[in-house]
Short mmCIF file of C-alpha atoms in Angstrom, two decimals:
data_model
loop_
_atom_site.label_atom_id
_atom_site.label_comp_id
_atom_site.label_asym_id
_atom_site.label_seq_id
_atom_site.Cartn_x
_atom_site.Cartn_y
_atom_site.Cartn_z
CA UNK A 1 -146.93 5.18 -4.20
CA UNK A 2 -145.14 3.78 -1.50
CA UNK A 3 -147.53 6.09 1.11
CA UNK A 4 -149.29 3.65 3.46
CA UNK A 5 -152.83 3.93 2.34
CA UNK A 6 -155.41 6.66 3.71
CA UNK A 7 -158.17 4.13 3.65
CA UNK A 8 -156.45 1.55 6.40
CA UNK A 9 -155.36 4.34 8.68
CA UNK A 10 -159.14 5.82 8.45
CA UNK A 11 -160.26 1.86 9.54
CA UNK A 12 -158.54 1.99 12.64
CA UNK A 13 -160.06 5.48 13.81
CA UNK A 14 -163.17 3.89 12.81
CA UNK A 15 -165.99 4.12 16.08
CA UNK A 16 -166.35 0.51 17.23
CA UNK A 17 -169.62 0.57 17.52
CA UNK A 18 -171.32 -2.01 15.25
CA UNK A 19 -167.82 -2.65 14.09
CA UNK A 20 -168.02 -6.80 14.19
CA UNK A 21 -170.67 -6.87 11.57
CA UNK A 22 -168.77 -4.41 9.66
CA UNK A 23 -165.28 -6.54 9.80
CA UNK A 24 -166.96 -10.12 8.99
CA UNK A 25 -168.25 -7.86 5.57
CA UNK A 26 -164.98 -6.67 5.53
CA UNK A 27 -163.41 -9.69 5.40
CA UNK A 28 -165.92 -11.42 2.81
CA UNK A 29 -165.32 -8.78 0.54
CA UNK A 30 -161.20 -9.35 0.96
CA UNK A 31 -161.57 -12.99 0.42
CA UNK A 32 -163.69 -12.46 -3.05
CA UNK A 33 -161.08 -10.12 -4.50
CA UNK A 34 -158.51 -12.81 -3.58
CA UNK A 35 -160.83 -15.49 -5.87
CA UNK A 36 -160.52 -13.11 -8.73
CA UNK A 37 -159.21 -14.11 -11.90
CA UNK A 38 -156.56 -11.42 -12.95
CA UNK A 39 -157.79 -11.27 -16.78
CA UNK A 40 -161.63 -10.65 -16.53
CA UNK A 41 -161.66 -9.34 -12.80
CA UNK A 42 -164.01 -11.26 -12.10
CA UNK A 43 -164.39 -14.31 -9.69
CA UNK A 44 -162.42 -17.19 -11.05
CA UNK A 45 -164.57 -19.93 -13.72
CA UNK A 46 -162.72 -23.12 -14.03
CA UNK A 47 -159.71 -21.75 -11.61
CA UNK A 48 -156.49 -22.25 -12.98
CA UNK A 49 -153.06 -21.47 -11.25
CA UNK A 50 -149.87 -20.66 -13.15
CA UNK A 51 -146.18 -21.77 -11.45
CA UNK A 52 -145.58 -18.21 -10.57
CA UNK A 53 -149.03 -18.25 -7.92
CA UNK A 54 -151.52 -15.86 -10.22
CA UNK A 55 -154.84 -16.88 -10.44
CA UNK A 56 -157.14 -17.02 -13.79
CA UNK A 57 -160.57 -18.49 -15.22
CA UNK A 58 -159.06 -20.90 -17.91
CA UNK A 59 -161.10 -19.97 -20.62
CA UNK A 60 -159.19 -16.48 -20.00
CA UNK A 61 -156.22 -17.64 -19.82
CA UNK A 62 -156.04 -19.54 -22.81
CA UNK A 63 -157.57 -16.98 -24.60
CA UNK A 64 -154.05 -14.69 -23.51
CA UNK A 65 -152.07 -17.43 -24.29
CA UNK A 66 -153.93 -18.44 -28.01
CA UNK A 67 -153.78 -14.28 -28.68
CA UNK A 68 -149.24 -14.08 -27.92
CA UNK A 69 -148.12 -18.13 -29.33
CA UNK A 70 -144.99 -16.38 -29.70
CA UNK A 71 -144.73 -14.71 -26.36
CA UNK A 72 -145.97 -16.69 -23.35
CA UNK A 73 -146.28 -15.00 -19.98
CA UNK A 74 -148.31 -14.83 -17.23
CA UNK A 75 -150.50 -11.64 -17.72
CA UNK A 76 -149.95 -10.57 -13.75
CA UNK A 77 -145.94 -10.93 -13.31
CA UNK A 78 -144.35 -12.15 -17.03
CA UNK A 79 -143.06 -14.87 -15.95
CA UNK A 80 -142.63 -17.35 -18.90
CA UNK A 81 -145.67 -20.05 -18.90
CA UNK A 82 -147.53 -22.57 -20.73
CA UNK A 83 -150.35 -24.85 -21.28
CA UNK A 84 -148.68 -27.63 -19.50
CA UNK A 85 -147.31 -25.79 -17.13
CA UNK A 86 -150.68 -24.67 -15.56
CA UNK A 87 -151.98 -26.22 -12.43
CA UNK A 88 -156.22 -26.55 -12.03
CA UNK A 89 -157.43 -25.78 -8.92
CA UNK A 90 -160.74 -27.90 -7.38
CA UNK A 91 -162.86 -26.95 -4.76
CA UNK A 92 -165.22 -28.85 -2.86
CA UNK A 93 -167.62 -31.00 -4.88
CA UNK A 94 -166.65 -28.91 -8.16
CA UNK A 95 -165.01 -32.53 -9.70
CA UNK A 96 -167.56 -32.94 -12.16
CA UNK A 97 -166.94 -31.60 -15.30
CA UNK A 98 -170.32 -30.39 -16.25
CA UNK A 99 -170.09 -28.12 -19.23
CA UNK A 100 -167.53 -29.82 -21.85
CA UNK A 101 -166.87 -26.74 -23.34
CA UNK A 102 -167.10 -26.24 -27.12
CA UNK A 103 -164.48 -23.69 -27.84
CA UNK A 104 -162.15 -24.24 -25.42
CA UNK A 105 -160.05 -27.04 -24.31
CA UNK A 106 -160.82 -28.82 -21.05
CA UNK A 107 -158.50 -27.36 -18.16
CA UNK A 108 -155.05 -29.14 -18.15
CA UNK A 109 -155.48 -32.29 -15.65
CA UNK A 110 -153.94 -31.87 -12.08
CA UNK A 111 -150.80 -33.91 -12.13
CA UNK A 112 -149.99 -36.12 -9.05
CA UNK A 113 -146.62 -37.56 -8.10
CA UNK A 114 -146.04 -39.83 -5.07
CA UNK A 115 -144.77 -38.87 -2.62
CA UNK A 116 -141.28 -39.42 -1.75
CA UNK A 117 -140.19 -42.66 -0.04
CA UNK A 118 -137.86 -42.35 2.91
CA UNK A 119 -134.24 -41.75 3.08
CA UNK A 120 -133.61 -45.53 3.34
CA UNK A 121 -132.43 -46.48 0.09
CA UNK A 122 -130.49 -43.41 -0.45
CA UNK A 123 -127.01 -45.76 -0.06
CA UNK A 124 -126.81 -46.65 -3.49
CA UNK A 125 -125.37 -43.66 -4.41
CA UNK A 126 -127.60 -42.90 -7.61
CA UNK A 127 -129.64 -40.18 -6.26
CA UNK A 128 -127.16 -38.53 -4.75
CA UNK A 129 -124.51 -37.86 -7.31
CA UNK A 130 -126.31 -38.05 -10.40
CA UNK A 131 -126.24 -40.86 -12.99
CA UNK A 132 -124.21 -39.54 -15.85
CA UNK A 133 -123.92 -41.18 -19.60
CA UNK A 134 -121.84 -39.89 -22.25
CA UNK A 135 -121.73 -40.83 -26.26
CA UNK A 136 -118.42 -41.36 -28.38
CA UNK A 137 -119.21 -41.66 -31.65
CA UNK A 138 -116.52 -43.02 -33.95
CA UNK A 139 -114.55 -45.47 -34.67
CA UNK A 140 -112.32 -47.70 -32.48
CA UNK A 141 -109.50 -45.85 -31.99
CA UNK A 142 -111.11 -42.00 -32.17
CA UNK A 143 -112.81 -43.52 -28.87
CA UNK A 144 -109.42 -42.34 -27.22
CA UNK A 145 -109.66 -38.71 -28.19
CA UNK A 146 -113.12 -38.54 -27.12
CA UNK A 147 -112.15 -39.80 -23.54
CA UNK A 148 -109.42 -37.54 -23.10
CA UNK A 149 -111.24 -34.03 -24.47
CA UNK A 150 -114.14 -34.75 -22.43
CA UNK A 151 -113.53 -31.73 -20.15
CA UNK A 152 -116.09 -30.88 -17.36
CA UNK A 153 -117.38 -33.81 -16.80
CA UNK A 154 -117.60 -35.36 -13.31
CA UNK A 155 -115.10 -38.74 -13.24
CA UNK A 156 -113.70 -40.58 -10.18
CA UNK A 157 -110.55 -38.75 -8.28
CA UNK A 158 -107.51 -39.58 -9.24
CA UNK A 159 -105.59 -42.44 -7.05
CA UNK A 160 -103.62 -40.96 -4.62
CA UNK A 161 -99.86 -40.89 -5.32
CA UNK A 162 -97.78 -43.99 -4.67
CA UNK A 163 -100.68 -46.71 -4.40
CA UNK A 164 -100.39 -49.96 -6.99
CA UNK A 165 -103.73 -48.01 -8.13
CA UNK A 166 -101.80 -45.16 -9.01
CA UNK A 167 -98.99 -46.97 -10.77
CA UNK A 168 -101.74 -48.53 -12.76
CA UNK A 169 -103.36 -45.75 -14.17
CA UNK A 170 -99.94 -44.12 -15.01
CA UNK A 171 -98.88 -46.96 -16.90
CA UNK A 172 -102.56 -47.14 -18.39
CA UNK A 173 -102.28 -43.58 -19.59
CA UNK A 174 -99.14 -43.91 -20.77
CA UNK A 175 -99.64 -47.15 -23.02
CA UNK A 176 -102.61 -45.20 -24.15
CA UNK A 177 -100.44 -42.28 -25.37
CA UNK A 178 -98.37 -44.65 -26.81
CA UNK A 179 -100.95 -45.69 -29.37
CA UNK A 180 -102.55 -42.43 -29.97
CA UNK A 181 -99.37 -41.19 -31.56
CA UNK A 182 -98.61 -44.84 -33.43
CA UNK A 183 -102.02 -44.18 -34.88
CA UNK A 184 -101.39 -40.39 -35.77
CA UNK A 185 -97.82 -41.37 -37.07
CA UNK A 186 -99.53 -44.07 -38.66
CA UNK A 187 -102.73 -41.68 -40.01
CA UNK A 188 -99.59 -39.15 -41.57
CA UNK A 189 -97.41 -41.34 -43.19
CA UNK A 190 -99.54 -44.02 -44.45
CA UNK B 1 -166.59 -12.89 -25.40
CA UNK B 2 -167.13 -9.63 -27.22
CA UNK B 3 -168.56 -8.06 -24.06
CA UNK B 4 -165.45 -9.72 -21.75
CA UNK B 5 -163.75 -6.18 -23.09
CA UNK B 6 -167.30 -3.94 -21.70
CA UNK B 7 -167.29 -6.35 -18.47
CA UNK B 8 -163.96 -5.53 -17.75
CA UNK B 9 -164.24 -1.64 -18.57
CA UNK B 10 -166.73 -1.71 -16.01
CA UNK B 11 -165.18 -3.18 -13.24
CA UNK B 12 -161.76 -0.77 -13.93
CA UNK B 13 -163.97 2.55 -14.30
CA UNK B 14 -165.43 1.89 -10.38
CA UNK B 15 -161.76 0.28 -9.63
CA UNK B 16 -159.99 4.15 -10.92
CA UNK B 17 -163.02 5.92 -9.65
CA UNK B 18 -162.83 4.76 -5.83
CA UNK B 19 -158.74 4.66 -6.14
CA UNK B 20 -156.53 7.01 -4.10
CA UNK B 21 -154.69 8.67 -6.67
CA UNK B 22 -158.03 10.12 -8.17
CA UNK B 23 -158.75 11.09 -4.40
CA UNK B 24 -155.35 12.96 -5.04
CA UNK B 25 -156.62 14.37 -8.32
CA UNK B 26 -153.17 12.53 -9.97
CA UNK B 27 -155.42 10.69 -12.28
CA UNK B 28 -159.01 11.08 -13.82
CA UNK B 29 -161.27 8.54 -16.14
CA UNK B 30 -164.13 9.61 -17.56
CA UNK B 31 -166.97 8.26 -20.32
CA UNK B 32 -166.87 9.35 -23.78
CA UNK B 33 -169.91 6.78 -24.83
CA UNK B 34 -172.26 4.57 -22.84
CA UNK B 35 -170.91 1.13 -24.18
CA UNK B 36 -167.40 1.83 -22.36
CA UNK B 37 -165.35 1.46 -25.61
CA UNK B 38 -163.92 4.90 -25.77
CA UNK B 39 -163.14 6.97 -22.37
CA UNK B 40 -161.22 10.08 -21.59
CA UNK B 41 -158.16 9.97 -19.51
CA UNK B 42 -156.56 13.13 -17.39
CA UNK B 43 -152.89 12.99 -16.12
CA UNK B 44 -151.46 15.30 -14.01
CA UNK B 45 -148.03 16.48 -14.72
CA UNK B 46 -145.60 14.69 -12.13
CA UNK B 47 -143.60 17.44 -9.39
CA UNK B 48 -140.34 18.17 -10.10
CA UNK B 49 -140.62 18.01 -14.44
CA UNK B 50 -141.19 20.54 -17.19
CA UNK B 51 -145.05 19.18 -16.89
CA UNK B 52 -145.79 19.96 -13.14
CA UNK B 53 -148.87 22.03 -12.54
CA UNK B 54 -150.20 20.62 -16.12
CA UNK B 55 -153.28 18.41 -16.81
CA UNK B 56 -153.12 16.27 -19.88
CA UNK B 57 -156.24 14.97 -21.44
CA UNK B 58 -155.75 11.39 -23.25
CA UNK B 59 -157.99 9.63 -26.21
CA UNK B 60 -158.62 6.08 -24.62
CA UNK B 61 -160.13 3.77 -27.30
CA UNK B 62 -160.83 0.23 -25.81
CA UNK B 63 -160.51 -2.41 -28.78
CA UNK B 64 -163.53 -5.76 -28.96
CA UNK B 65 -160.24 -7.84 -27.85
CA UNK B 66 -159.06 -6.09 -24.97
CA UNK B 67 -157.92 -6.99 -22.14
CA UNK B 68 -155.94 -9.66 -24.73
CA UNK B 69 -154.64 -6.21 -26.57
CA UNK B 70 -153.90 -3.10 -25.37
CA UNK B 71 -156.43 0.00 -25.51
CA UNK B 72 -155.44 2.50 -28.60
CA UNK B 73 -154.18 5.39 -26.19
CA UNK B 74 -152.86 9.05 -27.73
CA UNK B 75 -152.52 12.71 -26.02
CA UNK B 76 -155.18 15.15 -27.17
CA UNK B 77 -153.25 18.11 -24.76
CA UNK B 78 -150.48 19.03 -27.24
CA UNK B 79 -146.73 18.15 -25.42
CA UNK B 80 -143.42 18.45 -25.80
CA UNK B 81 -142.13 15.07 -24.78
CA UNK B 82 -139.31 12.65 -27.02
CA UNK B 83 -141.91 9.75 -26.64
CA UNK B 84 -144.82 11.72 -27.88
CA UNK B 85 -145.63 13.27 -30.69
CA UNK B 86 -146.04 16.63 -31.15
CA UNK B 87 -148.24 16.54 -34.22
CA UNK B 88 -150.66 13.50 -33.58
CA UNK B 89 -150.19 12.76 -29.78
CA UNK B 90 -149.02 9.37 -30.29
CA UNK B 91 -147.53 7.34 -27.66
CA UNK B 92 -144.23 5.40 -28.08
CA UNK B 93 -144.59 3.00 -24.70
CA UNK B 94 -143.84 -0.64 -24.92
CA UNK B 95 -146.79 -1.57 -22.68
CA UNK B 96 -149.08 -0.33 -24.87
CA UNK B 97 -147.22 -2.22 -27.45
CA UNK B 98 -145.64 -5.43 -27.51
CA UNK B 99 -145.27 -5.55 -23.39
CA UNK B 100 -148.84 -5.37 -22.99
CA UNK B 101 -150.01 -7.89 -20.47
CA UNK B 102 -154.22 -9.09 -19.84
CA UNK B 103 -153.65 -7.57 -16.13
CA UNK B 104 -152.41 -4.62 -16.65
CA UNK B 105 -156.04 -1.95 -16.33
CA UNK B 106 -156.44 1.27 -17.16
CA UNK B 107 -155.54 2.83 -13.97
CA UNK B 108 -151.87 0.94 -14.74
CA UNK B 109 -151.71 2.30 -18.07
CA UNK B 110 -152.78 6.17 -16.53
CA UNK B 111 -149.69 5.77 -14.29
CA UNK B 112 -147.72 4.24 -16.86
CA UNK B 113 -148.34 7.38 -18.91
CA UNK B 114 -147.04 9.43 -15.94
CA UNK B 115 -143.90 7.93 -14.89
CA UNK B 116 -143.46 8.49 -18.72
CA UNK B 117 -143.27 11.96 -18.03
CA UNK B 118 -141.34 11.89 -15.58
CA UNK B 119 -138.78 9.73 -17.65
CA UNK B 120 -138.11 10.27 -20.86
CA UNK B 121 -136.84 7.53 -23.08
CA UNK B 122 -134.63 9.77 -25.84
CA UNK B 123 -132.99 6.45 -27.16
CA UNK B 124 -136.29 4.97 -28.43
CA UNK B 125 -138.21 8.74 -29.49
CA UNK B 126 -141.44 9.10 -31.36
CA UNK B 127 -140.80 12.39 -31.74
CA UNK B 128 -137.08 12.55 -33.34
CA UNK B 129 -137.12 16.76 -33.23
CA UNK B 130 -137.90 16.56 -29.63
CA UNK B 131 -135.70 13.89 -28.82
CA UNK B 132 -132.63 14.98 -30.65
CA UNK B 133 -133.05 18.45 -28.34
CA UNK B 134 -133.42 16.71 -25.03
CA UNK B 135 -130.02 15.20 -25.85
CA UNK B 136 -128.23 17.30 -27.06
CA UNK B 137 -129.19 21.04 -25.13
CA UNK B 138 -131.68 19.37 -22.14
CA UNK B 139 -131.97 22.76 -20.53
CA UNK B 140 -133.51 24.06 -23.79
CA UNK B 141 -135.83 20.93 -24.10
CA UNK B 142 -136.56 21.57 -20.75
CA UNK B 143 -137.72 25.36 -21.37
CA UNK B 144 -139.29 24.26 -24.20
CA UNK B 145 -142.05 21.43 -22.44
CA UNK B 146 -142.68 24.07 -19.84
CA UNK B 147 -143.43 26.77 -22.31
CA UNK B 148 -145.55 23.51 -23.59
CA UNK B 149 -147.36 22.86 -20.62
CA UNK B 150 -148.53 26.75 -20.25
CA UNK B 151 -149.45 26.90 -23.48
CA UNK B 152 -151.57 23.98 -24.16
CA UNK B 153 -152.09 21.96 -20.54
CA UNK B 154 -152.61 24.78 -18.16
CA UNK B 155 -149.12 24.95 -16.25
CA UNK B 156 -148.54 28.15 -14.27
CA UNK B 157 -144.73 28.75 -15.54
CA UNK B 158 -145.18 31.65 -17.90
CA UNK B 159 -141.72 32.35 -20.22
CA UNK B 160 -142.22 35.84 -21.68
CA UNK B 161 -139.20 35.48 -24.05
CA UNK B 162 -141.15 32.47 -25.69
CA UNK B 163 -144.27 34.33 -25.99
CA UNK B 164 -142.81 37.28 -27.25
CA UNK B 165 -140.95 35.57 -30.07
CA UNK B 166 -144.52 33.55 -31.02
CA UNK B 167 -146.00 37.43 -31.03
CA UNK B 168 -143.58 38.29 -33.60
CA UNK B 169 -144.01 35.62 -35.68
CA UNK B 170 -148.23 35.64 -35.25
CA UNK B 171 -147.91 39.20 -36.16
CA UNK B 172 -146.29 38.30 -39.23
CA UNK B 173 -149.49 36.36 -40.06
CA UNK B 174 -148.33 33.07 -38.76
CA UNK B 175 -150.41 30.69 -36.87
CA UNK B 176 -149.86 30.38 -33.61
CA UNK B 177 -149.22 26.61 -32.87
CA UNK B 178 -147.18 26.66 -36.15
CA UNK B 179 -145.46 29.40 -35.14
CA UNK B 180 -144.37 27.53 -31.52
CA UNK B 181 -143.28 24.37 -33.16
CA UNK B 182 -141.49 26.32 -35.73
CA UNK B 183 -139.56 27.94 -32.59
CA UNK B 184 -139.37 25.17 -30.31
CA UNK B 185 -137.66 22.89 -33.38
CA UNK B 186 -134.69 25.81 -33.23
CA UNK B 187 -133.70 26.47 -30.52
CA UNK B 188 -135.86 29.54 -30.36
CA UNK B 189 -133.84 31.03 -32.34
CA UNK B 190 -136.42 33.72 -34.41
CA UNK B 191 -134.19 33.70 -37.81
CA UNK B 192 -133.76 30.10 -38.24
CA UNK B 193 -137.54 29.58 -37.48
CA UNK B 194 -138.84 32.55 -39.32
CA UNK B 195 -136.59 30.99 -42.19
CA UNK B 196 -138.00 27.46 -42.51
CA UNK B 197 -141.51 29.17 -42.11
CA UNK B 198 -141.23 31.54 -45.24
CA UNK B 199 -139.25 29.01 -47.12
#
């Protein structure tokens, strides 16, 4: 299948005679097919686009996508898709929304965002590394554990060795430790 | 949207008619009834497998919700295949199952069909006497879907052994398509099949 095609190798040994006519056709023709919805072959009625780039008629698509609830893909490629995830397309002067169609549900609106402001305010370090939360559920103490199993997640680099920073957060942890095993001493014998 | 399905079935049968690979004879469509919901398929048998030199005729039936389900698709040409049955012609193919997707045509599905043939799927059979030969003694399987091919598709390889052994069995009032499965489920071996047959 991989055999360049006959029919584009017979185009070229075409006679040229007449041939501008012939190409402009040519060329309509190509840019039809390209309108196409991939479902009912035919040229696309209330064009929608899915993520992956394949174009349908909605009331097609939704009709694959009501027929598989359980399996959503895109009929051309199978990439995974949705209702939402479906972007309209609008052509010149087609904004109006003349038939409000009975059966099926209007075409998912086009979704705009604004456009991103400059690089100005990227100082304040949020965008950049990520704003990051995190839950400890518990009571007072258990708040310690939590803390210290939280593997994986992004925290500030250690102080470097021999700063008053450093001594700090050594005798931080260690006070910390301290308690931990009070409390689990305290937990056991109690 | 009942006629979305004959719409479509249009557009396909010019799309397979004017495509290269029935210019190469590799693939054939043709009209069973005038409201394009059942058609007639032709594959040839792929180079370089038991089924080369073999034309396979196929029962397309196109259902009111196609392209949103598959089209009901089963061999009429009797093969000898793991994926296919040998009694009903039935097609074990996940595209023509739960992989089906609205894009996929009938032209897809004919090629589908013949990469099929050209690779066997033993782990997921539809035919589990076929299947459990191709794994276990493939050069016997393989003798086996040529003698296949001859017999029932029109392939040129012609095993006298096989048709010898059918002889015997026809002469012993046996039917003849009984007689090859009989033969082709042992291993051609005449006294096992000639045992099950008269059992």
């Amino acid at each position: 299948m991989a055999s360049p095609s006959p029919s584009t190798s017979h185009d070229i040994n075409e006679p040229r005679d007449g041939g501008d006519t012939q190409n402009t056709k040519d060329e309509e023709k190509k840019d039809e097919n390209l309108l196409e919805c991939n479902i009912c072959l035919d040229t696309a009625k209330d064009a929608v686009v899915s993520l992956c780039g394949h174009l349908f008629c909605w009331p097609c698509l939704h009709q694959w996508l009501e027929t598989r609830p359980n399996r959503q893909v895109c009929p051309v490629c199978k990439a995974a898709i949705s209702k939402e995830k479906v972007v309209p397309l609008y052509g010149r002067g087609s904004t109006k929304q003349e038939d409000p169609r009975d059966k099926v549900p209007p075409r998912p609106a086009g979704q705009r965002t604004e456009p991103e402001p400059g690089n100005n305010f990227s100082g304040f370090g949020f965008g950049d590394s990520g704003f990051h939360m995190s839950f400890g559920i518990g009571a007072f103490p258990f708040g310690f554990f939590t803390s210290t199993f939280n593997f994986g997640e992004p925290r500030p680099n250690v102080a470097t060795h021999g700063t008053p920073m450093y001594m700090e957060e050594q005798f931080l942890s260690k006070v910390f430790l301290w308690l931990a095993m009070i409390f689990i001493a305290w937990l056991l014998f109690a | 949207m009942a006629n979305i399905a004959a719409q479509r079935i249009k557009r396909e049968f010019k799309e397979v008619i004017k495509s290269e690979e029935v210019a190469k004879c590799a693939i054939k469509l043709e009209l069973v009834d005038n409201n394009y919901t059942e058609l007639k398929g032709e594959i040839a048998g792929p180079p370089d497998t038991p089924y080369e030199g073999g034309n396979f005729v196929l029962e397309i039936k196109v259902p009111e919700t196609y392209p949103f389900n598959p089209p009901k698709v089963r061999f009429i040409t009797k093969i000898w295949h793991p994926n296919i049955s040998s009694v009903t012609g039935a097609i074990c193919l996940d595209i023509l199952k739960d992989q089906w997707a609205a894009a996929m045509t009938l032209r897809t599905v004919l090629l589908s069909l013949q990469a099929l043939l050209s690779a066997a799927e033993p782990d997921d059979p539809q035919d589990a006497v076929v299947a459990r030969q191709y794994k276990e003694n493939l050069d016997m399987f393989k003798l086996t879907a040529r003698h296949w091919t001859n017999a029932y598709a029109g392939g040129p390889s012609v095993n006298s052994e096989c048709d010898d052994k059918i002889k015997r069995l026809v002469d012993m009032g046996i039917e003849e398509h009984q007689a090859r499965v009989a033969l082709s489920s042992y291993n051609w071996d005449l006294e096992r099949a000639t045992e099950q047959l008269f059992s």
